[in-house]
Amino acid sequence: MNYKKSAIYGGLLALSLASSATWAAVSAGEASRLGQELTPFGSVKAGNEAGTIPAWTGGLTQPPSGYEGTGQHHIDPFPDDDVLFTIDASNMDQYAGHLTDGVRAMLETYPTSFRIPVYKSRRTHAVPDWVAENTRENAVDARIVGEGEGLKGAFGGYPFPILHGNNEQKAWQVIWNHLTRWRGVVISRRSSEVAVQSSGDYSLVTSQQEAFFNYYNPEGGESELDNVIFYYLSFTQSPPRLAGGAILIHETLNQIINPRNGWGYNAGQRRVRRAPNLGYDSPIAASENLRTADDTDIFNGALDRYNWSYEGLKEVYIPYNNYRIGEKGTPYSEILGVSHLNPDLTRWELHRVHVVEATLKDGARHIYHKRRFYVDADSWNTVLLDQYDGRGELWRVTMGIAKNYYELPGVWTALDVYHDLQARRYHVLGLDTEEARTRVFTEDIPNKRYFSPASLRRRSVR
């Protein structure tokens, strides 16, 4: 297998040069800091001065005893960790410097039920050696295309482990690190999503999902990407009114050359149709309009409708190393509270995050006028996201409930949760504790025809 980057492909380079940003990437000398005072993925290796954030010492790379392999629900590697203290509405001012506006709003909106159990901080993120090597090469080679619309010179690792340029350029780099972050090569899972009403009632929407992260194809390289970061398939299995429907996505690396390609299969009509509107603020039916298309995966898609600004690093309490909430057999009814997840099943830790703000451009359309991202400095997952309406009022608070998938290894979210503070409802993606298996990761590379519209129809009508 070839786990290395290949040469920059000439066709894409020629098409994108005219619109590429002109700032220089980091030097080879600067990139040599990776794996030294910086982690292999670009965060500060040292802990903080207060000792409340530890130094990174390699992350979590080995499963705990009793774990049998991918697909098994995770065993908590830190079962003896106790809650250090709990933040609630009565004492949140004491911790205000480490709380986001969205988390503060959750504490204020649900003062008797929402709380934050804070645990010892553990920097568990890690990546395979080949991802770390590609990240070092990307640091020197990677470039932003246009006004944030795409990448070139990057493959198989984080494109911008060391941020550089002005605030706008750094913001684009943070978001592209999120969009291309390490999550394995091939994944499949069966899971459910729910929209929880203000009464606490909900109905499950269950689907089978498959994804091939082409950007991390160990048998490929940048020249073989065909401008696709990943391929994604989702088949709805229940409830009956939605069963049989399917979605296919080809997520593109350079959206100047080609925007996202999407197709939908309608079971009633037995037809595959293009889905050109599967982006930006298009509502997602299964979420009962609590999630937009670009809310999926906390954030996805094009950057072009916003002005972007990098606000720097901050130490923030974020959901991290959440194993209890994913334990096999835990009933969904125990996980899902009336207005938010059961806080007793969550774990929050103090970590460094990159803060990025996006403000809607004049003349552009989106239901969110402003978005404020909090991106884990180790894993580049967006773990908290505050979203504001056209009046400038905080509207929705998104949380990525993260943990380390030690079979990869690497940190990714276990659940994605979308809170609508105005409607007092919330939506959850990724429930699988009542399933026999959780996410299955492999490096068995599928034929790309498997993710074609024709294949979508054939598989849907079986």
XYZ file of C-alpha atoms in Angstrom:
462
model
C 0.000 0.000 0.000
C 1.131 3.527 -0.743
C 0.474 5.745 2.255
C 2.413 8.706 0.844
C 1.334 11.817 -0.969
C 1.745 11.794 -4.739
C 2.793 14.699 -6.932
C 0.351 17.566 -7.343
C -1.894 16.733 -10.250
C -1.376 19.051 -13.171
C -4.961 19.465 -14.357
C -6.289 20.679 -11.026
C -3.206 22.815 -10.430
C -3.577 24.542 -13.792
C -7.266 25.210 -13.216
C -6.753 26.626 -9.761
C -3.547 28.655 -9.991
C -5.221 31.802 -11.227
C -7.530 31.942 -8.231
C -5.175 30.572 -5.569
C -4.259 32.618 -2.553
C -0.745 34.006 -2.904
C 0.659 33.731 0.630
C 3.499 31.275 1.171
C 3.153 28.039 3.093
C 5.386 27.379 6.072
C 9.039 26.572 5.506
C 10.536 23.121 5.912
C 12.269 24.421 9.043
C 8.982 25.550 10.530
C 7.349 22.235 9.617
C 10.135 20.404 11.492
C 8.543 21.640 14.728
C 5.834 19.013 14.192
C 6.586 16.102 16.482
C 8.978 18.279 18.501
C 7.470 21.163 20.517
C 4.291 20.688 18.476
C 2.286 17.478 18.240
C 2.309 15.670 14.858
C -1.011 17.419 14.104
C 0.084 20.932 15.061
C -1.095 21.630 18.610
C 1.159 22.781 21.435
C 2.660 19.700 23.010
C 3.222 21.307 26.426
C 0.500 21.647 29.023
C -0.746 24.997 30.291
C 0.850 26.976 33.096
C -1.955 26.215 35.537
C -1.459 22.489 35.098
C -5.139 22.028 34.218
C -4.316 20.973 30.655
C -1.647 18.260 30.537
C 1.176 17.845 28.063
C 0.481 15.582 25.093
C 2.461 12.372 25.532
C 1.357 10.335 22.533
C -2.399 10.070 22.973
C -4.491 6.931 23.352
C -3.369 4.345 20.805
C -4.119 1.004 22.447
C -7.578 -0.329 23.382
C -8.232 -1.245 26.998
C -8.329 -4.854 28.066
C -11.449 -6.649 26.869
C -11.897 -4.719 23.647
C -12.121 -7.218 20.786
C -12.014 -4.988 17.737
C -13.814 -2.531 15.494
C -17.587 -2.702 15.679
C -17.609 -3.497 19.387
C -19.013 -0.723 21.561
C -16.160 0.985 23.327
C -14.905 0.141 26.780
C -14.171 3.214 28.912
C -10.374 3.406 29.260
C -10.744 5.714 32.272
C -13.320 3.996 34.495
C -11.801 5.267 37.736
C -11.917 8.967 36.817
C -14.249 10.916 39.104
C -16.026 14.214 38.550
C -13.747 17.023 39.778
C -16.573 19.573 40.034
C -19.850 20.419 38.361
C -20.748 23.717 36.664
C -24.387 24.743 36.768
C -26.459 27.914 36.655
C -25.601 28.765 40.264
C -21.806 28.851 39.855
C -21.210 29.412 36.140
C -19.896 32.952 36.680
C -16.988 31.422 38.581
C -15.928 29.602 35.392
C -17.031 32.220 32.852
C -13.571 32.565 31.332
C -13.673 28.936 30.175
C -17.286 28.797 28.957
C -18.580 29.608 25.493
C -21.590 31.877 25.062
C -23.591 28.891 23.854
C -22.823 26.792 26.917
C -23.656 29.732 29.175
C -26.957 30.121 27.324
C -27.734 26.437 27.869
C -27.097 26.838 31.607
C -29.339 29.914 31.702
C -32.108 28.381 29.574
C -32.245 25.093 31.499
C -31.047 26.114 34.995
C -32.545 23.157 36.840
C -31.443 20.370 34.494
C -28.395 21.269 32.385
C -25.008 21.018 34.051
C -21.415 20.284 33.138
C -19.568 17.502 34.976
C -15.872 18.361 34.647
C -13.277 15.599 34.664
C -9.507 15.420 34.498
C -8.314 16.556 31.069
C -6.818 13.774 28.965
C -5.253 14.545 25.588
C -6.090 11.275 23.872
C -5.933 12.252 20.199
C -3.437 10.373 18.049
C -2.975 9.517 14.383
C -1.190 6.710 12.519
C 2.404 7.386 11.539
C 1.553 7.691 7.838
C -1.031 10.411 8.581
C 1.559 12.266 10.674
C 4.113 12.037 7.835
C 1.625 13.318 5.258
C 0.692 16.145 7.630
C 4.343 17.247 7.753
C 4.454 17.299 3.958
C 1.137 19.130 3.738
C 2.439 21.846 6.053
C 4.926 22.847 3.334
C 2.831 22.084 0.232
C -0.824 22.839 0.987
C -2.498 25.965 -0.375
C -5.977 27.455 -0.188
C -7.672 27.848 -3.561
C -9.566 31.071 -4.237
C -11.484 32.619 -1.348
C -11.491 29.457 0.727
C -13.271 27.340 -1.903
C -10.763 24.523 -2.069
C -7.313 23.016 -1.487
C -4.333 21.934 -3.503
C -1.078 20.279 -2.501
C -2.682 18.270 0.315
C -3.464 14.591 0.806
C -3.712 12.016 3.569
C -3.188 14.345 6.542
C -4.190 17.669 8.021
C -3.470 20.312 5.382
C -2.580 23.169 7.751
C -1.132 21.886 11.037
C 0.685 25.226 11.445
C -1.570 28.211 10.797
C -0.134 31.145 8.862
C -1.194 34.291 7.030
C -3.772 36.856 8.101
C -6.845 36.244 10.252
C -9.068 35.339 7.322
C -6.538 32.902 5.907
C -6.007 31.259 9.301
C -9.779 30.905 9.690
C -10.047 29.146 6.324
C -7.198 26.847 7.342
C -8.880 25.886 10.625
C -12.125 25.056 8.842
C -10.360 23.054 6.140
C -8.535 21.111 8.861
C -11.965 20.301 10.281
C -13.347 19.313 6.870
C -10.415 16.993 6.084
C -9.684 15.733 9.605
C -8.620 12.137 10.216
C -11.590 9.793 10.759
C -10.292 6.565 9.269
C -10.538 5.290 5.701
C -13.796 3.327 5.352
C -16.645 3.326 7.862
C -20.076 1.731 8.099
C -22.676 1.945 10.810
C -26.356 1.627 11.617
C -27.587 4.410 13.886
C -30.578 6.568 14.691
C -31.348 10.253 14.869
C -34.131 11.930 16.802
C -35.803 15.301 17.079
C -36.801 15.702 20.713
C -39.863 17.878 21.252
C -40.297 20.359 24.111
C -42.418 17.700 25.824
C -39.580 15.172 25.624
C -41.363 13.035 23.006
C -39.382 11.720 20.040
C -39.480 9.219 17.179
C -36.433 7.396 15.840
C -35.229 7.670 12.258
C -32.833 4.763 11.658
C -30.430 4.454 8.741
C -27.465 2.487 7.458
C -24.532 4.739 6.556
C -21.336 4.058 4.643
C -18.453 6.420 3.934
C -15.156 6.161 2.081
C -12.704 8.935 2.972
C -11.018 9.126 -0.412
C -8.672 11.848 0.874
C -7.172 9.192 3.205
C -7.106 6.334 0.672
C -3.863 4.474 1.505
C -3.767 3.107 -2.044
C -4.183 6.536 -3.635
C -2.701 9.986 -3.717
C -3.616 13.534 -4.595
C -3.457 12.773 -8.310
C -6.080 10.019 -7.923
C -8.584 12.003 -5.841
C -10.693 13.038 -8.841
C -11.544 16.110 -6.715
C -13.485 14.038 -4.135
C -12.718 14.192 -0.400
C -15.180 11.466 0.536
C -18.080 9.382 -0.723
C -21.122 8.976 1.529
C -24.210 6.745 1.300
C -27.176 6.653 3.665
C -30.179 4.305 3.403
C -33.179 5.054 5.608
C -34.580 1.906 7.223
C -37.303 3.238 9.503
C -39.900 4.607 10.169
C -42.036 3.141 7.347
C -42.965 6.560 5.938
C -39.271 7.274 5.202
C -37.957 3.722 4.695
C -36.312 3.006 1.359
C -35.062 6.531 0.748
C -31.360 7.071 0.182
C -28.793 9.838 -0.236
C -25.470 9.748 -2.083
C -22.846 12.480 -1.676
C -19.548 13.122 -3.463
C -17.885 15.829 -1.353
C -15.450 17.860 -3.429
C -12.016 19.188 -2.518
C -12.014 22.113 -4.938
C -15.454 23.663 -5.247
C -14.314 26.106 -7.930
C -13.865 23.137 -10.255
C -16.988 21.312 -9.135
C -19.380 21.938 -6.214
C -20.648 19.069 -4.106
C -22.466 16.355 -6.057
C -25.571 14.909 -4.426
C -28.278 12.443 -5.432
C -31.416 11.216 -3.708
C -33.392 8.018 -4.223
C -37.177 8.226 -3.830
C -38.569 4.811 -2.897
C -42.104 5.659 -4.022
C -41.001 6.774 -7.480
C -38.056 4.353 -7.700
C -35.989 7.113 -9.207
C -32.586 8.606 -8.525
C -32.569 12.374 -8.881
C -29.905 15.009 -8.590
C -30.043 16.891 -5.285
C -28.462 20.250 -6.156
C -29.946 21.911 -3.064
C -28.353 19.501 -0.589
C -26.152 22.211 0.878
C -26.036 25.462 2.829
C -29.257 26.007 4.832
C -31.466 23.466 3.087
C -33.554 21.849 5.852
C -33.074 18.177 6.690
C -36.484 16.483 6.960
C -35.427 13.796 9.442
C -34.347 16.504 11.892
C -37.739 18.231 11.721
C -35.862 21.321 10.502
C -33.566 21.493 13.530
C -30.531 20.855 11.325
C -29.517 22.400 8.016
C -27.578 20.547 5.328
C -24.344 22.307 6.306
C -24.961 21.603 10.009
C -24.279 17.920 9.369
C -20.920 16.823 10.802
C -21.196 20.053 12.872
C -20.196 21.929 9.699
C -19.633 20.873 6.109
C -19.594 22.303 2.610
C -18.663 25.584 1.002
C -17.256 28.594 2.852
C -18.242 31.189 0.263
C -21.293 32.790 1.903
C -19.414 34.054 4.955
C -16.619 36.399 5.908
C -14.202 34.494 8.126
C -12.012 35.638 11.017
C -9.601 33.747 13.239
C -9.937 34.766 16.887
C -7.044 32.767 18.359
C -6.600 29.972 20.905
C -8.675 29.742 24.058
C -8.965 27.299 26.968
C -12.553 26.054 27.094
C -14.549 23.281 28.749
C -15.639 20.959 25.935
C -17.266 17.493 25.740
C -14.353 15.032 25.501
C -13.610 11.344 26.106
C -17.313 10.525 26.298
C -17.501 6.747 26.708
C -20.343 6.318 29.216
C -22.916 7.779 26.858
C -21.978 5.202 24.213
C -22.012 2.056 26.335
C -23.782 -0.869 24.692
C -27.287 -1.432 25.979
C -27.839 2.027 27.429
C -31.472 2.794 26.509
C -32.019 5.837 24.336
C -34.632 6.907 26.860
C -31.848 7.189 29.445
C -29.609 9.195 27.113
C -32.286 11.635 25.911
C -33.515 14.164 28.450
C -36.452 16.494 27.895
C -34.338 19.461 26.730
C -30.827 18.036 26.287
C -28.757 14.897 26.794
C -28.623 13.356 30.249
C -25.708 15.323 31.767
C -24.812 12.456 34.107
C -23.690 10.443 31.069
C -21.473 13.219 29.661
C -17.864 14.118 30.344
C -16.397 17.621 29.922
C -12.718 18.564 30.068
C -10.618 21.702 29.718
C -8.858 21.853 26.333
C -7.359 24.393 23.966
C -9.597 25.319 21.054
C -9.201 27.477 17.969
C -11.948 30.106 17.806
C -13.258 31.091 14.369
C -16.086 33.484 13.583
C -18.066 33.524 10.327
C -20.354 36.463 9.463
C -22.772 36.343 6.560
C -21.626 38.371 3.566
C -23.715 41.300 2.347
C -26.183 39.993 -0.199
C -25.660 36.334 0.733
C -28.490 34.186 2.047
C -28.410 31.812 4.997
C -30.617 31.342 8.072
C -27.537 31.802 10.300
C -26.237 35.372 10.268
C -23.202 34.520 12.407
C -21.484 31.287 13.415
C -18.802 30.938 16.081
C -16.705 27.757 15.925
C -14.704 26.146 18.727
C -12.299 23.637 17.173
C -10.310 21.203 19.299
C -6.635 22.116 18.844
C -5.563 18.465 18.931
C -8.074 16.658 16.705
C -9.402 19.624 14.645
C -12.962 18.507 15.382
C -15.420 21.362 15.807
C -16.795 20.451 19.234
C -18.924 23.526 19.994
C -20.686 25.877 17.590
C -22.833 28.930 18.407
C -25.210 30.064 15.646
C -27.025 33.415 15.541
C -30.139 34.563 13.720
C -30.597 37.669 11.572
C -31.406 39.759 14.652
C -28.036 38.895 16.157
C -29.586 36.673 18.851
C -28.091 33.332 19.802
C -30.371 30.756 18.229
C -28.809 27.316 18.086
C -26.040 25.673 20.104
C -24.341 22.633 18.582
C -22.218 20.149 20.533
C -19.950 17.407 19.233
C -19.798 14.779 21.971
C -16.257 13.554 21.336
C -14.211 10.508 22.287
C -11.125 8.648 21.109
C -11.760 5.731 18.754
C -8.715 3.835 19.861
C -9.014 1.316 17.013
C -8.125 4.103 14.512
C -6.640 5.764 16.635
C -8.135 9.245 16.740
C -10.749 11.520 18.309
C -14.133 11.956 16.592
C -17.622 12.745 17.808
C -19.863 9.958 19.081
C -23.030 12.089 18.998
C -23.781 15.400 17.312
C -26.397 17.447 19.186
C -28.259 20.522 17.907
C -30.138 22.676 20.437
C -32.703 25.251 19.332
C -32.889 27.657 22.273
C -35.855 29.552 20.867
C -38.024 26.504 20.130
C -36.675 24.603 23.165
C -36.198 21.477 21.086
C -33.086 19.544 20.156
C -31.861 17.004 17.631
C -29.362 14.152 18.066
C -27.368 12.244 15.435
C -25.494 8.970 15.979
C -27.474 6.974 18.563
C -26.369 3.341 18.444
C -26.247 1.957 21.997
C -29.334 -0.186 21.287
C -27.683 -1.588 18.149
C -25.685 -4.813 18.151
C -22.624 -3.010 16.791
C -21.201 0.480 16.642
C -19.087 2.042 13.869
C -16.984 -0.409 11.873
C -13.688 0.908 10.459
C -11.733 -0.892 7.736
C -9.115 -0.221 5.072
C -10.837 -2.472 2.516
C -10.969 0.066 -0.305
C -14.217 -0.131 -2.301
C -14.461 0.353 -6.043
C -15.590 3.933 -6.584
C -18.406 2.644 -8.812
C -19.949 1.401 -5.566
C -20.702 5.077 -4.825
C -22.209 5.881 -8.233
C -25.829 7.006 -8.861
C -26.446 3.807 -10.854
C -25.287 1.693 -7.918
C -27.495 3.733 -5.611
C -30.596 2.760 -7.575
C -29.619 -0.925 -7.859
C -29.011 -1.234 -4.140
C -32.112 0.734 -3.153
C -34.583 -1.461 -5.081
C -33.335 -4.747 -3.679
